[in-house]
Tab-separated table of C-alpha atoms and ligand atoms in Angstrom:
chain	number	residue	atom	x	y	z
A	873	UNK	CA	-54.865	65.899	130.180
A	874	UNK	CA	-55.250	64.804	126.568
A	875	UNK	CA	-55.617	68.430	125.417
A	876	UNK	CA	-52.388	69.299	127.221
A	877	UNK	CA	-50.551	66.474	125.398
A	878	UNK	CA	-51.844	67.621	122.030
A	879	UNK	CA	-50.810	71.180	122.857
A	880	UNK	CA	-47.337	69.959	123.869
A	881	UNK	CA	-46.955	67.924	120.665
A	882	UNK	CA	-47.908	70.936	118.531
A	883	UNK	CA	-45.508	73.182	120.448
A	884	UNK	CA	-42.623	70.704	119.973
A	885	UNK	CA	-43.385	70.322	116.255
A	886	UNK	CA	-43.484	74.099	115.782
A	887	UNK	CA	-40.225	74.572	117.683
A	888	UNK	CA	-38.466	71.891	115.615
A	889	UNK	CA	-39.627	73.553	112.402
A	890	UNK	CA	-38.496	77.017	113.486
A	891	UNK	CA	-35.129	78.201	112.138
A	892	UNK	CA	-33.980	78.982	115.669
A	893	UNK	CA	-34.141	75.277	116.517
A	894	UNK	CA	-32.950	73.891	113.172
A	895	UNK	CA	-29.501	72.263	113.381
A	896	UNK	CA	-26.923	74.746	112.191
A	897	UNK	CA	-24.383	73.649	109.597
A	898	UNK	CA	-20.971	72.791	111.006
A	899	UNK	CA	-18.008	74.654	109.574
A	900	UNK	CA	-14.389	74.003	110.486
A	901	UNK	CA	-11.991	76.926	110.075
A	902	UNK	CA	-8.437	75.802	109.356
A	903	UNK	CA	-6.047	78.681	109.978
A	904	UNK	CA	-2.674	79.045	108.283
A	905	UNK	CA	-1.695	82.671	109.052
A	906	UNK	CA	-1.401	85.572	106.608
A	907	UNK	CA	-2.258	89.247	106.919
A	908	UNK	CA	-5.733	88.284	108.103
A	909	UNK	CA	-3.957	87.155	111.278
A	910	UNK	CA	-1.413	89.976	111.087
A	911	UNK	CA	-0.612	92.619	113.725
A	912	UNK	CA	0.975	96.051	113.452
A	913	UNK	CA	3.467	97.091	116.093
A	914	UNK	CA	1.689	100.427	116.525
A	915	UNK	CA	-1.261	102.551	115.367
A	916	UNK	CA	-1.233	103.395	111.678
A	917	UNK	CA	1.999	101.499	111.021
A	918	UNK	CA	2.309	100.271	107.420
A	919	UNK	CA	4.526	97.473	108.704
A	920	UNK	CA	3.051	94.368	110.319
A	921	UNK	CA	3.749	90.734	110.999
A	922	UNK	CA	1.626	88.076	109.273
A	923	UNK	CA	0.379	85.173	111.369
A	924	UNK	CA	0.389	86.970	114.738
A	925	UNK	CA	-3.127	86.022	115.869
A	926	UNK	CA	-4.494	82.535	116.466
A	927	UNK	CA	-7.639	81.031	114.974
A	928	UNK	CA	-9.656	81.619	118.190
A	929	UNK	CA	-8.890	85.362	117.957
A	930	UNK	CA	-9.993	85.479	114.313
A	931	UNK	CA	-13.292	83.771	115.117
A	932	UNK	CA	-13.942	86.022	118.130
A	933	UNK	CA	-13.418	89.136	115.992
A	934	UNK	CA	-16.392	88.360	113.716
A	935	UNK	CA	-19.733	89.546	115.144
A	936	UNK	CA	-22.681	87.150	114.691
A	937	UNK	CA	-20.620	84.407	113.057
A	938	UNK	CA	-22.252	81.826	115.339
A	939	UNK	CA	-25.639	82.632	113.799
A	940	UNK	CA	-24.483	81.256	110.452
A	941	UNK	CA	-22.959	77.993	111.617
A	942	UNK	CA	-21.461	75.984	114.436
A	943	UNK	CA	-17.870	77.062	114.110
A	944	UNK	CA	-14.772	75.297	115.310
A	945	UNK	CA	-11.207	76.353	114.611
A	946	UNK	CA	-7.924	74.580	114.133
A	947	UNK	CA	-4.467	76.075	113.673
A	948	UNK	CA	-2.589	74.196	110.935
A	949	UNK	CA	0.389	76.594	110.715
A	950	UNK	CA	0.760	80.322	111.399
A	951	UNK	CA	2.911	81.793	108.634
A	952	UNK	CA	2.972	84.522	106.039
A	953	UNK	CA	1.921	82.760	102.868
A	954	UNK	CA	5.159	83.881	101.210
A	955	UNK	CA	6.586	81.023	103.326
A	956	UNK	CA	4.096	78.464	102.046
A	957	UNK	CA	5.807	75.284	100.885
A	958	UNK	CA	5.135	71.792	99.543
A	959	UNK	CA	5.310	70.240	103.003
A	960	UNK	CA	2.565	72.480	104.384
A	961	UNK	CA	0.471	71.906	101.250
A	962	UNK	CA	0.580	68.154	101.805
A	963	UNK	CA	-0.237	68.525	105.508
A	964	UNK	CA	-3.080	70.950	104.827
A	965	UNK	CA	-4.554	68.889	101.987
A	966	UNK	CA	-4.551	65.723	104.085
A	967	UNK	CA	-6.238	67.567	106.946
A	968	UNK	CA	-8.871	69.093	104.638
A	969	UNK	CA	-9.711	65.617	103.309
A	970	UNK	CA	-9.924	64.188	106.839
A	971	UNK	CA	-12.182	66.984	108.064
A	972	UNK	CA	-14.480	66.851	105.039
A	973	UNK	CA	-14.803	63.083	105.439
A	974	UNK	CA	-16.466	63.621	108.847
A	975	UNK	CA	-20.199	63.187	108.366
A	976	UNK	CA	-21.043	66.012	110.806
A	977	UNK	CA	-18.877	68.593	108.974
A	978	UNK	CA	-20.567	70.578	106.201
A	979	UNK	CA	-17.745	72.789	104.953
A	980	UNK	CA	-14.199	74.009	105.518
A	981	UNK	CA	-13.005	77.614	105.538
A	982	UNK	CA	-9.253	78.199	105.317
A	983	UNK	CA	-7.694	81.464	106.477
A	984	UNK	CA	-4.569	82.098	104.402
A	985	UNK	CA	-2.261	84.874	103.265
A	986	UNK	CA	-3.083	86.340	99.897
A	987	UNK	CA	0.419	86.099	98.384
A	988	UNK	CA	0.170	82.405	97.515
A	989	UNK	CA	-3.528	81.827	98.149
A	990	UNK	CA	-4.146	81.101	94.469
A	991	UNK	CA	-1.496	78.369	94.466
A	992	UNK	CA	-2.690	76.691	97.670
A	993	UNK	CA	-6.291	76.973	96.496
A	994	UNK	CA	-5.537	75.444	93.108
A	995	UNK	CA	-3.479	72.672	94.731
A	996	UNK	CA	-6.368	71.867	97.084
A	997	UNK	CA	-8.867	71.938	94.227
A	998	UNK	CA	-6.865	69.142	92.570
A	999	UNK	CA	-6.421	66.904	95.612
A	1000	UNK	CA	-9.529	67.451	97.740
A	1001	UNK	CA	-11.949	64.613	97.132
A	1002	UNK	CA	-15.258	65.940	98.334
A	1003	UNK	CA	-18.127	68.010	96.996
A	1004	UNK	CA	-18.395	69.856	100.305
A	1005	UNK	CA	-17.431	73.529	100.027
A	1006	UNK	CA	-13.891	74.703	100.741
A	1007	UNK	CA	-13.518	78.471	100.939
A	1008	UNK	CA	-10.147	80.196	101.209
A	1009	UNK	CA	-10.264	83.595	102.867
A	1010	UNK	CA	-7.672	86.275	103.502
A	1011	UNK	CA	-7.401	90.003	103.927
A	1012	UNK	CA	-5.296	92.834	102.613
A	1013	UNK	CA	-5.173	94.758	105.882
A	1014	UNK	CA	-3.835	93.300	109.107
A	1015	UNK	CA	-6.245	92.468	111.921
A	1016	UNK	CA	-5.134	95.543	113.912
A	1017	UNK	CA	-5.642	98.028	111.043
A	1018	UNK	CA	-8.324	100.701	110.862
A	1019	UNK	CA	-11.069	99.124	108.750
A	1020	UNK	CA	-9.487	95.682	108.837
A	1021	UNK	CA	-11.166	93.675	106.084
A	1022	UNK	CA	-10.591	90.274	107.696
A	1023	UNK	CA	-13.722	89.966	109.882
A	1024	UNK	CA	-16.142	90.847	107.047
A	1025	UNK	CA	-14.291	88.499	104.730
A	1026	UNK	CA	-14.567	85.654	107.251
A	1027	UNK	CA	-18.283	86.365	107.710
A	1028	UNK	CA	-18.786	86.249	103.944
A	1029	UNK	CA	-16.605	83.145	103.595
A	1030	UNK	CA	-18.747	81.252	106.098
A	1031	UNK	CA	-21.932	82.526	104.380
A	1032	UNK	CA	-20.600	81.138	101.118
A	1033	UNK	CA	-19.462	77.870	102.736
A	1034	UNK	CA	-22.943	77.155	104.153
A	1035	UNK	CA	-24.823	78.248	101.041
A	1036	UNK	CA	-26.679	75.303	99.448
A	1037	UNK	CA	-25.331	76.132	95.989
A	1038	UNK	CA	-21.685	76.136	97.103
A	1039	UNK	CA	-21.505	72.340	96.996
A	1040	UNK	CA	-19.642	70.905	94.043
A	1041	UNK	CA	-18.034	74.196	93.042
A	1042	UNK	CA	-14.565	73.176	94.171
A	1043	UNK	CA	-12.207	75.390	96.120
A	1044	UNK	CA	-13.239	79.039	96.270
A	1045	UNK	CA	-11.370	82.225	97.157
A	1046	UNK	CA	-13.184	84.980	99.011
A	1047	UNK	CA	-12.043	88.588	99.465
A	1048	UNK	CA	-13.618	91.996	98.975
A	1049	UNK	CA	-17.171	90.636	98.535
A	1050	UNK	CA	-16.013	88.610	95.535
A	1051	UNK	CA	-16.083	84.839	95.122
A	1052	UNK	CA	-13.484	83.369	92.789
A	1053	UNK	CA	-12.676	79.832	91.720
A	1054	UNK	CA	-9.201	79.070	93.052
A	1055	UNK	CA	-8.267	77.891	89.558
A	1056	UNK	CA	-9.148	81.267	88.082
A	1057	UNK	CA	-8.096	83.697	90.798
A	1058	UNK	CA	-4.854	85.575	90.729
A	1059	UNK	CA	-3.455	88.310	92.945
A	1060	UNK	CA	-3.019	91.410	90.794
A	1061	UNK	CA	-2.251	94.243	93.207
A	1062	UNK	CA	0.238	94.532	96.055
A	1063	UNK	CA	-2.001	96.267	98.590
A	1064	UNK	CA	-5.517	97.039	97.354
A	1065	UNK	CA	-8.604	95.240	98.593
A	1066	UNK	CA	-9.788	94.226	95.119
A	1067	UNK	CA	-6.520	92.468	94.382
A	1068	UNK	CA	-8.028	89.157	93.201
A	1069	UNK	CA	-9.172	88.914	89.602
A	1070	UNK	CA	-10.236	85.964	87.500
A	1071	UNK	CA	-8.986	87.199	84.141
A	1072	UNK	CA	-9.828	84.213	81.975
A	1073	UNK	CA	-13.211	82.742	82.915
A	1074	UNK	CA	-14.448	85.336	85.399
A	1075	UNK	CA	-15.677	85.290	88.976
A	1076	UNK	CA	-17.668	82.528	90.682
A	1077	UNK	CA	-20.021	85.049	92.269
A	1078	UNK	CA	-20.478	87.936	94.686
A	1079	UNK	CA	-21.418	88.351	98.319
A	1080	UNK	CA	-22.967	91.242	100.175
A	1081	UNK	CA	-23.476	91.228	103.948
A	1082	UNK	CA	-23.861	87.471	103.944
A	1083	UNK	CA	-26.029	87.244	100.818
A	1084	UNK	CA	-24.577	85.087	98.078
A	1085	UNK	CA	-24.999	85.464	94.301
A	1086	UNK	CA	-23.610	82.743	92.048
A	1087	UNK	CA	-22.344	83.029	88.496
A	1088	UNK	CA	-21.436	80.180	86.121
A	1089	UNK	CA	-19.894	76.959	87.427
A	1090	UNK	CA	-16.373	75.999	86.444
A	1091	UNK	CA	-16.108	73.711	83.433
A	1092	UNK	CA	-12.732	72.105	84.185
A	1093	UNK	CA	-11.998	69.022	86.360
A	1094	UNK	CA	-11.527	69.390	90.118
A	1095	UNK	CA	-12.139	67.780	93.553
A	1096	UNK	CA	-14.332	64.674	93.132
A	1097	UNK	CA	-13.455	64.543	89.420
A	1098	UNK	CA	-9.707	64.883	89.899
A	1099	UNK	CA	-7.341	61.912	89.473
A	1100	UNK	CA	-4.728	63.452	91.775
A	1101	UNK	CA	-4.323	62.426	95.382
A	1102	UNK	CA	-2.018	63.276	98.274
A	1103	UNK	CA	-2.951	60.195	100.305
A	1104	UNK	CA	0.311	58.369	99.676
A	1105	UNK	CA	2.514	61.396	99.036
A	1106	UNK	CA	5.187	62.610	101.451
A	1107	UNK	CA	6.865	64.953	98.996
A	1108	UNK	CA	6.322	66.519	95.587
A	1109	UNK	CA	8.613	66.409	92.553
A	1110	UNK	CA	10.912	69.404	92.213
A	1111	UNK	CA	9.547	71.862	89.663
A	1112	UNK	CA	11.001	75.369	89.342
A	1113	UNK	CA	9.821	78.440	87.440
A	1114	UNK	CA	12.184	80.354	85.155
A	1115	UNK	CA	11.186	83.927	84.300
A	1116	UNK	CA	11.692	85.248	80.774
A	1117	UNK	CA	12.592	88.842	79.868
A	1118	UNK	CA	14.537	90.689	77.173
A	1119	UNK	CA	18.058	89.289	76.926
A	1120	UNK	CA	17.364	86.287	79.195
A	1121	UNK	CA	19.960	83.563	78.727
A	1122	UNK	CA	19.824	79.844	79.368
A	1123	UNK	CA	21.864	79.812	82.592
A	1124	UNK	CA	18.965	79.436	85.012
A	1125	UNK	CA	17.422	76.704	82.869
A	1126	UNK	CA	20.726	74.819	82.802
A	1127	UNK	CA	21.019	75.344	86.560
A	1128	UNK	CA	17.585	73.784	87.105
A	1129	UNK	CA	18.622	70.744	85.104
A	1130	UNK	CA	21.859	70.449	87.080
A	1131	UNK	CA	19.943	70.728	90.348
A	1132	UNK	CA	17.917	67.691	89.337
A	1133	UNK	CA	14.560	69.335	88.711
A	1134	UNK	CA	11.938	66.985	87.315
A	1135	UNK	CA	10.091	69.864	85.733
A	1136	UNK	CA	10.573	73.466	84.620
A	1137	UNK	CA	7.861	76.028	83.980
A	1138	UNK	CA	8.759	78.930	81.734
A	1139	UNK	CA	7.082	82.211	82.734
A	1140	UNK	CA	7.427	83.239	79.135
A	1141	UNK	CA	7.047	86.642	77.539
A	1142	UNK	CA	3.787	87.007	75.603
A	1143	UNK	CA	2.455	83.671	74.451
A	1144	UNK	CA	5.047	81.642	76.393
A	1145	UNK	CA	8.054	82.815	74.391
A	1146	UNK	CA	11.701	83.368	75.268
A	1147	UNK	CA	15.010	84.218	73.582
A	1148	UNK	CA	16.611	81.706	71.222
A	1149	UNK	CA	19.213	80.973	73.857
A	1150	UNK	CA	16.616	80.192	76.542
A	1151	UNK	CA	14.611	78.070	74.111
A	1152	UNK	CA	17.778	76.099	73.264
A	1153	UNK	CA	18.173	75.534	77.006
A	1154	UNK	CA	14.603	74.265	77.243
A	1155	UNK	CA	15.108	71.940	74.261
A	1156	UNK	CA	18.190	70.450	75.958
A	1157	UNK	CA	16.323	70.125	79.259
A	1158	UNK	CA	13.604	68.075	77.524
A	1159	UNK	CA	16.302	65.868	75.935
A	1160	UNK	CA	17.585	65.162	79.467
A	1161	UNK	CA	14.125	63.996	80.564
A	1162	UNK	CA	12.897	67.191	82.247
A	1163	UNK	CA	9.233	68.054	81.679
A	1164	UNK	CA	9.069	71.633	80.368
A	1165	UNK	CA	5.852	73.658	80.387
A	1166	UNK	CA	5.562	76.994	78.625
A	1167	UNK	CA	3.331	79.510	80.394
A	1168	UNK	CA	3.053	83.287	80.219
A	1169	UNK	CA	4.037	86.132	82.491
A	1170	UNK	CA	1.174	88.258	81.069
A	1171	UNK	CA	-1.312	87.016	83.724
A	1172	UNK	CA	-4.150	86.223	81.318
A	1173	UNK	CA	-4.943	84.386	78.115
A	1174	UNK	CA	-4.161	80.955	76.740
A	1175	UNK	CA	-0.677	79.655	76.060
A	1176	UNK	CA	-1.454	76.978	73.488
A	1177	UNK	CA	0.800	74.546	71.630
A	1178	UNK	CA	2.656	75.364	68.429
A	1179	UNK	CA	2.120	79.087	67.976
A	1180	UNK	CA	5.449	80.936	67.688
A	1181	UNK	CA	7.319	78.014	69.192
A	1182	UNK	CA	6.852	74.489	67.911
A	1183	UNK	CA	6.157	72.305	70.940
A	1184	UNK	CA	5.927	69.161	68.807
A	1185	UNK	CA	9.471	69.719	67.698
A	1186	UNK	CA	10.832	70.998	71.065
A	1187	UNK	CA	9.096	68.380	73.182
A	1188	UNK	CA	7.647	71.118	75.404
A	1189	UNK	CA	4.142	71.368	76.856
A	1190	UNK	CA	1.704	74.289	76.862
A	1191	UNK	CA	0.089	75.508	80.098
A	1192	UNK	CA	-3.132	76.617	78.370
A	1193	UNK	CA	-4.941	78.954	80.840
A	1194	UNK	CA	-2.692	78.325	83.820
A	1195	UNK	CA	-0.314	81.060	84.914
A	1196	UNK	CA	3.230	79.942	85.784
A	1197	UNK	CA	2.622	79.432	89.512
A	1198	UNK	CA	-0.449	77.293	88.861
A	1199	UNK	CA	1.222	75.448	85.978
A	1200	UNK	CA	3.913	74.487	88.503
A	1201	UNK	CA	1.239	73.041	90.832
A	1202	UNK	CA	-0.353	70.953	88.071
A	1203	UNK	CA	3.011	69.809	86.725
A	1204	UNK	CA	4.140	68.646	90.177
A	1205	UNK	CA	0.948	66.644	90.639
A	1206	UNK	CA	1.031	65.403	87.041
A	1207	UNK	CA	4.578	64.141	87.563
A	1208	UNK	CA	3.436	62.078	90.559
A	1209	UNK	CA	1.434	60.030	88.042
A	1210	UNK	CA	3.388	60.022	84.780
A	1211	UNK	CA	6.338	61.419	82.867
A	1212	UNK	CA	4.632	60.873	79.523
A	1213	UNK	CA	4.481	64.211	77.703
A	1214	UNK	CA	1.169	63.431	75.971
A	1215	UNK	CA	-0.535	62.541	79.247
A	1216	UNK	CA	0.927	65.595	80.995
A	1217	UNK	CA	-0.340	67.817	78.178
A	1218	UNK	CA	-3.747	66.192	78.544
A	1219	UNK	CA	-3.815	67.279	82.200
A	1220	UNK	CA	-3.269	70.865	81.084
A	1221	UNK	CA	-6.255	70.551	78.736
A	1222	UNK	CA	-8.513	69.107	81.440
A	1223	UNK	CA	-7.587	70.787	84.713
B	1605	LIG	N1	2.292	88.467	102.917
B	1605	LIG	C1	0.940	88.196	103.331
B	1605	LIG	C2	0.681	86.738	103.165
B	1605	LIG	O1	0.521	86.294	102.057
B	1605	LIG	C3	0.001	89.048	102.538
B	1605	LIG	C4	-1.474	88.826	102.819
B	1605	LIG	O2	-1.884	87.924	103.510
B	1605	LIG	O3	-2.277	89.608	102.279
B	1605	LIG	O4	0.646	86.028	104.121
């Protein structure tokens, strides 16, 4: 009898120690739409509709996903990310914080269109207050396409989300076997699978069939170290982007001021430059209390203070490494805390 008990105890101990019995991490997939959930009307059609499939369909389409984690899915919205807006950002961010606060949840994966993924990801990296991994995933081909890239991307995204070294890295973007920091990533190609690049500080890592390889951590402030919060926010300040080009005038800048914008981001030529007329418009906007950030349409590099334009004299701010669409995100959040130009500039140095 005693020998049987000992045998049973050993068997139970061995079973508990075996990976097959170990508790799997719990990952919640929050779905928002995009091409990853897109469907073509027919066969090899180039046309398709984003956000056609639901989260359950996306999960079902990934073989062996359940071996990586206990997966549950939740549909937050189902839109093409070209339709992403401030309201959805606030809703999504609040939900991400709620889900990550659950002690039994280990990570969140967000399916999202690629068009504005970098903006949503950067927004979340500033207002998510947890060290648990958040991985944004999309695809360039719709779910019905030949060689749809969505299922492999989701598999890799979950592999990254459950990887022990993903914690504390902030919000990540996964596509095409590449891991990017949301702060760094930018969409650079209309249709190709390797569309995301991190032109300034480089990639966060690589994946291959579920294996994960990490590169350097991000040195800026994010998630647990961010001062920004959506907890008490129901809307965001109005900040618009004005694009610079040869011969651009000041009309759109003046229009932004008239419309009551709290902030303007200049997608400047080169190092955040624009015509004399546009710069005069920006100077007047600052005088009327609008926060003006100079960024660059070049898609890489640093737009620093006082190079060809004198920010000290104009009262303008410099976006540093942030491209115009991300500078808009930081300026909106910055303006929820202060209108002081020095403090706002400080945010652009730190985040
Ligand atoms: N227009 C799509 C979207 O952003 C493109 C994609 O997901 O790749 O939702």
